[in-house]
Protein backbone atom coordinates (compact mmCIF):
# COMPACT_ATOMS: atom_id res chain seq x y z
CA UNK A 1 0.00 0.00 0.00
CA UNK A 2 1.21 3.52 -0.81
CA UNK A 3 0.69 6.13 1.88
CA UNK A 4 1.09 9.90 1.40
CA UNK A 5 2.36 11.88 4.36
CA UNK A 6 2.82 15.56 5.13
CA UNK A 7 3.16 18.03 7.98
CA UNK A 8 3.75 21.62 8.93
CA UNK A 9 6.24 22.86 11.52
CA UNK A 10 3.86 21.75 14.31
CA UNK A 11 4.13 18.12 13.25
CA UNK A 12 7.60 17.75 11.79
CA UNK A 13 9.10 15.38 14.39
CA UNK A 14 5.97 13.22 14.37
CA UNK A 15 5.98 13.04 10.57
CA UNK A 16 9.61 11.89 10.48
CA UNK A 17 8.90 9.17 13.05
CA UNK A 18 5.70 8.03 11.29
CA UNK A 19 7.42 7.94 7.92
CA UNK A 20 10.28 5.80 9.27
CA UNK A 21 7.80 3.53 11.08
CA UNK A 22 5.70 2.95 7.95
CA UNK A 23 8.82 2.34 5.85
CA UNK A 24 10.00 -0.24 8.39
CA UNK A 25 6.59 -1.92 8.13
CA UNK A 26 7.04 -2.24 4.36
CA UNK A 27 4.69 0.51 3.18
CA UNK A 28 5.74 2.81 0.36
CA UNK A 29 5.64 6.32 1.80
CA UNK A 30 5.26 9.35 -0.47
CA UNK A 31 6.56 12.31 1.55
CA UNK A 32 4.87 15.57 0.51
CA UNK A 33 6.94 17.67 2.92
CA UNK A 34 7.97 19.64 4.77
CA UNK A 35 11.53 18.31 4.65
CA UNK A 36 13.04 20.59 7.30
CA UNK A 37 11.45 22.35 10.24
CA UNK A 38 10.50 25.70 8.74
CA UNK A 39 7.28 27.62 9.24
CA UNK A 40 4.74 26.88 6.49
CA UNK A 41 1.00 27.24 5.93
CA UNK A 42 -0.66 23.87 6.64
CA UNK A 43 -3.27 24.12 3.82
CA UNK A 44 -0.47 23.99 1.23
CA UNK A 45 0.67 20.60 2.52
CA UNK A 46 -2.86 19.32 3.13
CA UNK A 47 -3.72 19.81 -0.55
CA UNK A 48 -0.57 18.02 -1.71
CA UNK A 49 -1.39 14.92 0.36
CA UNK A 50 -5.10 15.07 -0.52
CA UNK A 51 -4.30 15.13 -4.24
CA UNK A 52 -2.13 12.01 -3.89
CA UNK A 53 -5.32 10.27 -2.75
CA UNK A 54 -7.71 11.75 -5.31
CA UNK A 55 -5.32 11.09 -8.23
CA UNK A 56 -5.04 7.49 -6.92
CA UNK A 57 -1.25 7.59 -6.40
CA UNK A 58 -1.89 6.60 -2.77
CA UNK A 59 -4.65 4.76 -0.94
CA UNK A 60 -4.34 6.56 2.38
CA UNK A 61 -2.74 9.72 3.78
CA UNK A 62 -1.37 11.00 7.08
CA UNK A 63 -1.20 14.72 7.94
CA UNK A 64 0.35 16.20 11.06
CA UNK A 65 0.07 19.80 12.24
CA UNK A 66 -0.01 21.25 15.76
CA UNK A 67 -3.55 20.10 16.52
CA UNK A 68 -4.51 18.00 13.47
CA UNK A 69 -7.52 20.27 13.08
CA UNK A 70 -6.27 22.77 10.49
CA UNK A 71 -4.96 19.94 8.31
CA UNK A 72 -8.33 18.14 8.49
CA UNK A 73 -10.28 21.30 7.68
CA UNK A 74 -8.12 21.99 4.63
CA UNK A 75 -7.97 18.38 3.36
CA UNK A 76 -11.75 17.99 3.65
CA UNK A 77 -12.22 20.82 1.13
CA UNK A 78 -10.79 18.52 -1.55
CA UNK A 79 -13.51 16.52 -3.29
CA UNK A 80 -13.29 12.84 -2.40
CA UNK A 81 -11.37 13.37 0.81
CA UNK A 82 -12.62 12.15 4.17
CA UNK A 83 -10.02 13.38 6.65
CA UNK A 84 -10.36 12.63 10.36
CA UNK A 85 -8.52 14.42 13.16
CA UNK A 86 -7.98 11.79 15.86
CA UNK A 87 -6.26 11.74 19.24
CA UNK A 88 -7.50 8.40 20.54
CA UNK A 89 -7.38 4.75 19.50
CA UNK A 90 -11.14 4.22 19.22
CA UNK A 91 -11.59 7.12 16.79
CA UNK A 92 -8.60 6.13 14.64
CA UNK A 93 -10.06 2.63 14.24
CA UNK A 94 -13.71 3.55 13.77
CA UNK A 95 -13.08 6.34 11.30
CA UNK A 96 -11.80 3.59 8.98
CA UNK A 97 -14.52 1.04 9.88
CA UNK A 98 -17.49 3.40 9.67
CA UNK A 99 -16.43 6.56 7.76
CA UNK A 100 -13.98 5.00 5.28
CA UNK A 101 -11.67 7.90 6.16
CA UNK A 102 -8.81 8.20 3.71
CA UNK A 103 -6.64 10.68 5.63
CA UNK A 104 -5.68 10.55 9.32
CA UNK A 105 -4.82 13.93 10.84
CA UNK A 106 -2.77 14.07 14.03
CA UNK A 107 -1.73 16.84 16.39
CA UNK A 108 1.97 16.98 17.08
CA UNK A 109 1.27 19.27 20.03
CA UNK A 110 -1.58 17.08 21.29
CA UNK A 111 -0.28 13.50 21.37
CA UNK A 112 3.18 11.99 21.80
CA UNK A 113 5.02 10.12 19.08
CA UNK A 114 4.31 6.72 20.69
CA UNK A 115 0.55 7.29 20.63
CA UNK A 116 0.78 8.70 17.10
CA UNK A 117 2.45 5.52 15.84
CA UNK A 118 -0.25 3.37 17.47
CA UNK A 119 -3.02 5.46 15.89
CA UNK A 120 -1.30 5.23 12.50
CA UNK A 121 -1.08 1.43 12.79
CA UNK A 122 -4.78 1.17 13.68
CA UNK A 123 -5.70 3.47 10.81
CA UNK A 124 -3.71 1.69 8.09
CA UNK A 125 -4.57 -1.83 9.34
CA UNK A 126 -8.34 -1.37 9.65
CA UNK A 127 -10.55 -1.91 6.58
CA UNK A 128 -13.84 -0.13 5.83
CA UNK A 129 -16.68 -2.24 7.21
CA UNK A 130 -19.05 -1.51 4.32
CA UNK A 131 -22.64 -2.71 4.82
CA UNK A 132 -24.92 -0.10 6.36
CA UNK A 133 -22.08 2.43 6.27
CA UNK A 134 -21.84 2.51 2.47
CA UNK A 135 -25.01 4.57 2.12
CA UNK A 136 -23.92 6.96 4.87
CA UNK A 137 -20.52 7.59 3.30
CA UNK A 138 -22.26 8.04 -0.07
CA UNK A 139 -24.42 10.73 1.55
CA UNK A 140 -21.24 12.58 2.55
CA UNK A 141 -20.12 12.46 -1.09
CA UNK A 142 -23.54 13.69 -2.21
CA UNK A 143 -22.98 16.89 -0.22
CA UNK A 144 -20.03 17.66 -2.51
CA UNK A 145 -22.25 17.66 -5.62
C1 LIG B 1 0.83 26.30 13.46
O1 LIG B 1 1.31 27.16 14.44
C2 LIG B 1 -0.51 25.71 13.87
O2 LIG B 1 -1.50 26.69 13.79
C3 LIG B 1 -0.85 24.52 13.00
O3 LIG B 1 0.15 23.57 13.12
C4 LIG B 1 -2.13 23.77 13.31
O4 LIG B 1 -2.22 23.48 14.67
C5 LIG B 1 -3.37 24.32 12.78
O5 LIG B 1 -4.44 23.74 12.92
XYZ file of N, CA, C and O and ligand atoms in Angstrom:
590
model
N 0.848 -1.202 0.000
C 0.000 0.000 0.000
C 0.882 1.250 0.000
O 1.874 1.313 0.706
N 0.481 2.241 -0.807
C 1.209 3.520 -0.813
C 0.488 4.507 0.104
O -0.737 4.660 0.014
N 1.253 5.181 0.919
C 0.688 6.128 1.877
C 1.359 7.487 1.698
O 2.591 7.586 1.720
N 0.548 8.535 1.505
C 1.085 9.900 1.403
C 1.160 10.504 2.803
O 0.285 10.252 3.641
N 2.199 11.286 3.043
C 2.361 11.884 4.361
C 2.814 13.328 4.216
O 3.495 13.684 3.235
N 2.403 14.162 5.165
C 2.825 15.562 5.132
C 2.624 16.203 6.490
O 1.885 15.684 7.337
N 3.279 17.329 6.689
C 3.164 18.026 7.977
C 3.517 19.500 7.802
O 4.075 19.898 6.779
N 3.183 20.279 8.825
C 3.748 21.623 8.925
C 4.766 21.605 10.062
O 5.128 20.525 10.569
N 5.210 22.774 10.481
C 6.236 22.856 11.523
C 5.739 22.333 12.868
O 6.548 21.955 13.711
N 4.414 22.269 13.052
C 3.859 21.750 14.308
C 3.878 20.234 14.392
O 3.620 19.672 15.459
N 4.186 19.585 13.265
C 4.134 18.119 13.254
C 5.359 17.464 12.664
O 5.338 16.275 12.326
N 6.436 18.250 12.528
C 7.604 17.750 11.788
C 8.232 16.495 12.429
O 8.477 15.502 11.740
N 8.453 16.529 13.731
C 9.101 15.380 14.388
C 8.205 14.138 14.287
O 8.688 13.023 14.045
N 6.913 14.342 14.476
C 5.975 13.219 14.371
C 5.991 12.647 12.947
O 5.998 11.437 12.769
N 5.990 13.530 11.953
C 5.978 13.041 10.568
C 7.211 12.207 10.272
O 7.110 11.150 9.630
N 8.379 12.650 10.735
C 9.609 11.890 10.483
C 9.516 10.505 11.125
O 9.879 9.492 10.504
N 9.009 10.455 12.353
C 8.897 9.167 13.052
C 7.871 8.263 12.375
O 8.102 7.050 12.223
N 6.753 8.833 11.947
C 5.702 8.028 11.294
C 6.197 7.489 9.957
O 5.975 6.329 9.603
N 6.900 8.345 9.221
C 7.423 7.941 7.919
C 8.397 6.764 8.074
O 8.297 5.751 7.352
N 9.304 6.876 9.027
C 10.277 5.802 9.270
C 9.562 4.514 9.692
O 9.871 3.422 9.217
N 8.570 4.670 10.578
C 7.798 3.527 11.080
C 7.085 2.804 9.937
O 7.128 1.569 9.841
N 6.442 3.569 9.062
C 5.701 2.948 7.952
C 6.664 2.296 6.958
O 6.383 1.214 6.431
N 7.798 2.943 6.719
C 8.818 2.337 5.853
C 9.293 1.013 6.425
O 9.414 0.016 5.705
N 9.545 0.996 7.733
C 10.000 -0.241 8.387
C 8.951 -1.339 8.308
O 9.287 -2.523 8.300
N 7.676 -0.935 8.239
C 6.592 -1.919 8.128
C 6.383 -2.368 6.682
O 5.520 -3.199 6.422
N 7.124 -1.795 5.743
C 7.039 -2.237 4.355
C 6.102 -1.431 3.483
O 5.878 -1.793 2.320
N 5.536 -0.348 4.013
C 4.692 0.509 3.183
C 5.566 1.425 2.333
O 6.670 1.784 2.736
N 5.057 1.799 1.174
C 5.737 2.814 0.362
C 5.192 4.179 0.775
O 3.988 4.425 0.654
N 6.063 5.020 1.282
C 5.636 6.321 1.804
C 6.013 7.423 0.815
O 7.172 7.541 0.410
N 5.019 8.198 0.401
C 5.263 9.346 -0.469
C 5.248 10.589 0.432
O 4.200 10.981 0.953
N 6.410 11.187 0.620
C 6.557 12.313 1.550
C 6.323 13.633 0.812
O 7.118 14.031 -0.049
N 5.237 14.308 1.165
C 4.868 15.573 0.512
C 5.402 16.788 1.274
O 4.961 17.913 1.036
N 6.319 16.576 2.190
C 6.939 17.669 2.925
C 6.219 17.976 4.232
O 5.181 17.386 4.518
N 6.755 18.882 4.994
C 7.974 19.636 4.771
C 9.198 18.757 5.074
O 9.076 17.745 5.765
N 10.338 19.145 4.548
C 11.532 18.308 4.649
C 12.536 18.848 5.657
O 13.554 18.224 5.922
N 12.275 20.036 6.179
C 13.040 20.587 7.301
C 12.068 21.444 8.106
O 11.016 21.851 7.584
N 12.404 21.676 9.364
C 11.451 22.354 10.236
C 11.468 23.870 10.010
O 12.208 24.608 10.659
N 10.676 24.274 9.033
C 10.499 25.701 8.737
C 9.005 26.003 8.813
O 8.174 25.117 8.607
N 8.679 27.247 9.111
C 7.276 27.622 9.240
C 6.600 27.651 7.863
O 7.082 28.307 6.934
N 5.503 26.905 7.748
C 4.739 26.876 6.491
C 3.257 26.990 6.816
O 2.845 26.886 7.968
N 2.451 27.175 5.775
C 0.998 27.238 5.932
C 0.425 25.844 5.688
O 0.535 25.293 4.578
N -0.208 25.269 6.712
C -0.656 23.869 6.641
C -1.588 23.555 5.451
O -1.519 22.435 4.919
N -2.422 24.511 4.960
C -3.272 24.118 3.822
C -2.467 23.715 2.579
O -2.920 22.874 1.789
N -1.281 24.326 2.415
C -0.466 23.995 1.229
C -0.050 22.526 1.237
O -0.013 21.865 0.190
N 0.256 22.012 2.405
C 0.671 20.603 2.524
C -0.550 19.689 2.486
O -0.519 18.610 1.872
N -1.640 20.128 3.113
C -2.865 19.316 3.133
C -3.328 19.006 1.705
O -3.701 17.875 1.386
N -3.273 20.009 0.839
C -3.715 19.813 -0.549
C -2.798 18.832 -1.280
O -3.268 17.980 -2.041
N -1.505 18.939 -1.028
C -0.567 18.017 -1.705
C -0.872 16.561 -1.348
O -0.895 15.688 -2.222
N -1.092 16.299 -0.063
C -1.392 14.920 0.359
C -2.768 14.501 -0.167
O -2.932 13.396 -0.700
N -3.743 15.398 -0.057
C -5.100 15.066 -0.523
C -5.096 14.691 -2.001
O -5.761 13.735 -2.413
N -4.320 15.406 -2.796
C -4.304 15.134 -4.242
C -3.613 13.813 -4.575
O -3.884 13.209 -5.606
N -2.733 13.352 -3.695
C -2.135 12.013 -3.894
C -3.191 10.923 -3.721
O -3.082 9.833 -4.276
N -4.225 11.233 -2.924
C -5.323 10.268 -2.748
C -6.289 10.369 -3.933
O -6.656 9.361 -4.527
N -6.681 11.603 -4.275
C -7.706 11.747 -5.310
C -7.177 11.375 -6.707
O -7.947 10.934 -7.550
N -5.851 11.515 -6.923
C -5.318 11.094 -8.234
C -4.919 9.612 -8.213
O -4.331 9.110 -9.170
N -5.220 8.940 -7.089
C -5.038 7.492 -6.918
C -3.574 7.036 -6.860
O -3.267 5.859 -7.019
N -2.645 7.988 -6.637
C -1.254 7.593 -6.404
C -1.161 6.800 -5.101
O -0.393 5.843 -5.004
N -1.929 7.238 -4.097
C -1.887 6.603 -2.774
C -3.297 6.228 -2.328
O -4.273 6.859 -2.728
N -3.355 5.195 -1.479
C -4.652 4.759 -0.935
C -5.065 5.583 0.276
O -6.228 5.926 0.444
N -4.073 5.853 1.133
C -4.341 6.562 2.384
C -3.322 7.672 2.586
O -2.249 7.660 1.962
N -3.661 8.623 3.479
C -2.740 9.716 3.785
C -2.673 9.983 5.280
O -3.612 9.676 6.018
N -1.560 10.567 5.695
C -1.375 10.998 7.085
C -0.923 12.458 7.047
O 0.004 12.797 6.298
N -1.579 13.303 7.843
C -1.197 14.716 7.936
C -0.985 15.070 9.407
O -1.800 14.696 10.262
N 0.076 15.787 9.682
C 0.346 16.201 11.063
C 0.579 17.710 11.103
O 1.433 18.234 10.389
N -0.198 18.392 11.932
C 0.072 19.804 12.244
C 0.090 19.922 13.762
O 0.239 18.921 14.456
N -0.068 21.110 14.302
C -0.012 21.254 15.756
C -1.156 20.534 16.450
O -0.964 19.842 17.443
N -2.363 20.715 15.904
C -3.551 20.100 16.516
C -4.149 18.967 15.687
O -4.969 18.199 16.205
N -3.833 18.911 14.403
C -4.507 17.995 13.474
C -5.768 18.612 12.886
O -6.313 18.123 11.894
N -6.219 19.697 13.478
C -7.520 20.268 13.079
C -7.413 21.087 11.796
O -8.218 20.925 10.865
N -6.419 21.961 11.710
C -6.265 22.768 10.493
C -6.047 21.888 9.273
O -6.645 22.130 8.208
N -5.215 20.869 9.427
C -4.960 19.944 8.313
C -6.259 19.265 7.881
O -6.528 19.120 6.679
N -7.089 18.846 8.854
C -8.325 18.144 8.490
C -9.308 19.103 7.816
O -9.958 18.730 6.835
N -9.381 20.323 8.319
C -10.282 21.298 7.680
C -9.896 21.530 6.224
O -10.747 21.559 5.339
N -8.603 21.704 5.995
C -8.121 21.987 4.633
C -8.300 20.768 3.727
O -8.814 20.884 2.607
N -7.897 19.595 4.201
C -7.971 18.381 3.365
C -9.418 18.071 2.991
O -9.704 17.624 1.874
N -10.340 18.317 3.928
C -11.749 17.993 3.654
C -12.397 18.915 2.623
O -13.517 18.651 2.179
N -11.713 19.966 2.220
C -12.217 20.816 1.132
C -11.968 20.193 -0.235
O -12.529 20.631 -1.239
N -11.099 19.174 -0.279
C -10.786 18.522 -1.554
C -11.826 17.424 -1.796
O -12.028 16.551 -0.943
N -12.456 17.471 -2.956
C -13.515 16.519 -3.290
C -12.987 15.079 -3.221
O -11.941 14.784 -3.826
N -13.687 14.244 -2.512
C -13.289 12.837 -2.403
C -12.494 12.529 -1.151
O -12.197 11.372 -0.867
N -12.160 13.579 -0.410
C -11.372 13.371 0.814
C -12.280 13.276 2.029
O -13.200 14.076 2.207
N -11.989 12.278 2.854
C -12.620 12.150 4.173
C -11.481 12.093 5.188
O -10.884 11.038 5.421
N -11.140 13.261 5.713
C -10.018 13.378 6.650
C -10.553 13.445 8.077
O -11.515 14.155 8.350
N -9.912 12.691 8.965
C -10.361 12.626 10.362
C -9.230 13.025 11.292
O -8.144 12.428 11.247
N -9.486 14.030 12.126
C -8.522 14.417 13.160
C -8.781 13.540 14.386
O -9.876 13.574 14.952
N -7.799 12.755 14.762
C -7.978 11.793 15.862
C -6.864 11.924 16.893
O -5.701 12.148 16.540
N -7.239 11.743 18.150
C -6.258 11.738 19.244
C -6.370 10.473 20.085
O -5.652 10.331 21.069
N -7.303 9.607 19.729
C -7.499 8.397 20.538
C -7.642 7.173 19.635
O -7.989 7.277 18.460
N -7.398 6.010 20.245
C -7.375 4.751 19.498
C -8.735 4.404 18.906
O -8.824 3.956 17.757
N -9.795 4.590 19.685
C -11.137 4.218 19.224
C -11.495 4.988 17.951
O -11.981 4.421 16.965
N -11.240 6.299 17.967
C -11.585 7.122 16.795
C -10.756 6.740 15.576
O -11.285 6.700 14.457
N -9.465 6.478 15.783
C -8.598 6.127 14.642
C -9.062 4.835 13.981
O -8.985 4.679 12.761
N -9.564 3.897 14.784
C -10.057 2.626 14.239
C -11.426 2.798 13.575
O -11.649 2.364 12.442
N -12.332 3.476 14.275
C -13.711 3.547 13.772
C -13.890 4.514 12.610
O -14.837 4.389 11.824
N -12.948 5.459 12.460
C -13.080 6.339 11.296
C -12.740 5.577 10.014
O -13.204 5.940 8.939
N -11.989 4.477 10.138
C -11.801 3.595 8.982
C -13.019 2.669 8.840
O -13.589 2.546 7.766
N -13.415 2.018 9.931
C -14.516 1.045 9.878
C -15.815 1.671 9.388
O -16.494 1.114 8.529
N -16.169 2.831 9.924
C -17.493 3.403 9.670
C -17.500 4.543 8.657
O -18.476 4.705 7.928
N -16.439 5.371 8.639
C -16.433 6.556 7.757
C -15.618 6.340 6.492
O -15.584 7.223 5.642
N -14.897 5.225 6.403
C -13.980 5.000 5.276
C -13.065 6.213 5.094
O -12.814 6.661 3.971
N -12.580 6.748 6.223
C -11.673 7.903 6.158
C -10.451 7.543 5.326
O -9.935 6.420 5.417
N -10.011 8.485 4.522
C -8.812 8.204 3.707
C -7.599 9.042 4.127
O -6.506 8.838 3.589
N -7.787 9.958 5.062
C -6.635 10.679 5.630
C -6.794 10.747 7.152
O -7.868 11.111 7.656
N -5.726 10.408 7.856
C -5.675 10.551 9.317
C -4.889 11.820 9.636
O -3.769 12.003 9.147
N -5.487 12.695 10.438
C -4.819 13.934 10.841
C -4.487 13.857 12.325
O -5.348 13.498 13.143
N -3.248 14.182 12.644
C -2.770 14.070 14.027
C -2.214 15.406 14.498
O -1.725 16.204 13.688
N -2.253 15.606 15.800
C -1.730 16.836 16.390
C -0.400 16.586 17.081
O -0.343 15.929 18.115
N 0.637 17.148 16.503
C 1.972 16.979 17.079
C 2.133 17.643 18.438
O 3.024 17.290 19.204
N 1.228 18.599 18.733
C 1.271 19.267 20.028
C 0.202 18.717 20.972
O -0.019 19.257 22.050
N -0.485 17.657 20.507
C -1.575 17.082 21.291
C -1.209 15.694 21.827
O -1.463 15.382 22.985
N -0.632 14.869 20.969
C -0.280 13.497 21.372
C 1.218 13.278 21.171
O 1.849 13.917 20.328
N 1.775 12.346 21.932
C 3.180 11.993 21.804
C 3.414 11.099 20.589
O 2.457 10.585 19.988
N 4.677 10.905 20.272
C 5.017 10.119 19.082
C 4.588 8.651 19.256
O 4.102 8.026 18.307
N 4.718 8.116 20.455
C 4.312 6.719 20.695
C 2.843 6.504 20.393
O 2.462 5.555 19.687
N 1.993 7.387 20.906
C 0.550 7.287 20.625
C 0.290 7.486 19.137
O -0.523 6.771 18.541
N 0.979 8.442 18.534
C 0.780 8.703 17.098
C 1.055 7.441 16.278
O 0.287 7.099 15.374
N 2.118 6.734 16.594
C 2.454 5.517 15.836
C 1.373 4.450 16.022
O 1.025 3.736 15.075
N 0.833 4.345 17.224
C -0.248 3.367 17.467
C -1.506 3.745 16.684
O -2.173 2.876 16.121
N -1.830 5.020 16.636
C -3.021 5.457 15.888
C -2.822 5.218 14.392
O -3.751 4.793 13.688
N -1.609 5.474 13.914
C -1.304 5.233 12.499
C -1.473 3.744 12.177
O -2.082 3.375 11.162
N -0.954 2.875 13.035
C -1.083 1.426 12.793
C -2.554 1.015 12.732
O -2.970 0.264 11.836
N -3.346 1.496 13.679
C -4.776 1.166 13.679
C -5.433 1.648 12.395
O -6.230 0.945 11.769
N -5.089 2.861 11.991
C -5.700 3.473 10.807
C -5.366 2.674 9.541
O -6.259 2.359 8.753
N -4.096 2.356 9.349
C -3.710 1.689 8.089
C -4.090 0.204 8.080
O -4.212 -0.399 7.014
N -4.284 -0.388 9.266
C -4.570 -1.827 9.337
C -6.062 -2.147 9.366
O -6.438 -3.315 9.301
N -6.902 -1.128 9.509
C -8.344 -1.372 9.652
C -9.056 -1.119 8.334
O -8.937 -0.034 7.768
N -9.806 -2.115 7.838
C -10.554 -1.906 6.583
C -11.899 -1.231 6.835
O -12.407 -1.231 7.960
N -12.462 -0.667 5.782
C -13.836 -0.134 5.833
C -14.782 -1.312 6.014
O -14.651 -2.334 5.346
N -15.753 -1.150 6.901
C -16.679 -2.237 7.214
C -17.733 -2.434 6.121
O -18.294 -3.526 5.981
N -18.026 -1.390 5.372
C -19.048 -1.508 4.317
C -20.440 -1.626 4.917
O -20.747 -0.998 5.926
N -21.286 -2.471 4.296
C -22.641 -2.713 4.817
C -23.446 -1.436 4.955
O -23.512 -0.629 4.021
N -24.034 -1.254 6.140
C -24.919 -0.102 6.356
C -24.183 1.228 6.253
O -24.813 2.282 6.102
N -22.850 1.180 6.316
C -22.076 2.431 6.273
C -21.861 2.948 4.850
O -21.519 4.117 4.660
N -22.066 2.099 3.861
C -21.843 2.511 2.468
C -22.757 3.685 2.116
O -22.328 4.703 1.571
N -24.024 3.529 2.453
C -25.006 4.570 2.116
C -24.699 5.881 2.843
O -24.861 6.972 2.301
N -24.217 5.762 4.085
C -23.924 6.960 4.872
C -22.726 7.716 4.298
O -22.732 8.944 4.194
N -21.700 6.955 3.898
C -20.519 7.588 3.299
C -20.902 8.198 1.945
O -20.450 9.294 1.595
N -21.785 7.498 1.214
C -22.260 8.038 -0.066
C -22.982 9.372 0.145
O -22.848 10.309 -0.637
N -23.709 9.481 1.255
C -24.417 10.735 1.546
C -23.451 11.880 1.835
O -23.743 13.030 1.563
N -22.275 11.546 2.382
C -21.245 12.579 2.550
C -20.803 13.062 1.176
O -20.704 14.267 0.904
N -20.553 12.096 0.268
C -20.117 12.462 -1.090
C -21.178 13.278 -1.799
O -20.849 14.199 -2.565
N -22.441 12.954 -1.551
C -23.542 13.688 -2.212
C -23.520 15.175 -1.846
O -23.921 16.020 -2.650
N -23.042 15.487 -0.649
C -22.983 16.895 -0.219
C -22.027 17.683 -1.112
O -22.195 18.886 -1.331
N -21.017 16.980 -1.658
C -20.030 17.664 -2.515
C -20.611 18.067 -3.865
O -20.041 18.887 -4.561
N -21.725 17.438 -4.257
C -22.253 17.663 -5.617
C -23.049 18.963 -5.710
O -23.598 19.438 -4.757
C 0.825 26.303 13.465
O 1.312 27.157 14.441
C -0.515 25.711 13.869
O -1.499 26.688 13.787
C -0.850 24.521 13.002
O 0.151 23.569 13.124
C -2.129 23.771 13.312
O -2.217 23.476 14.673
C -3.371 24.321 12.780
O -4.444 23.742 12.917
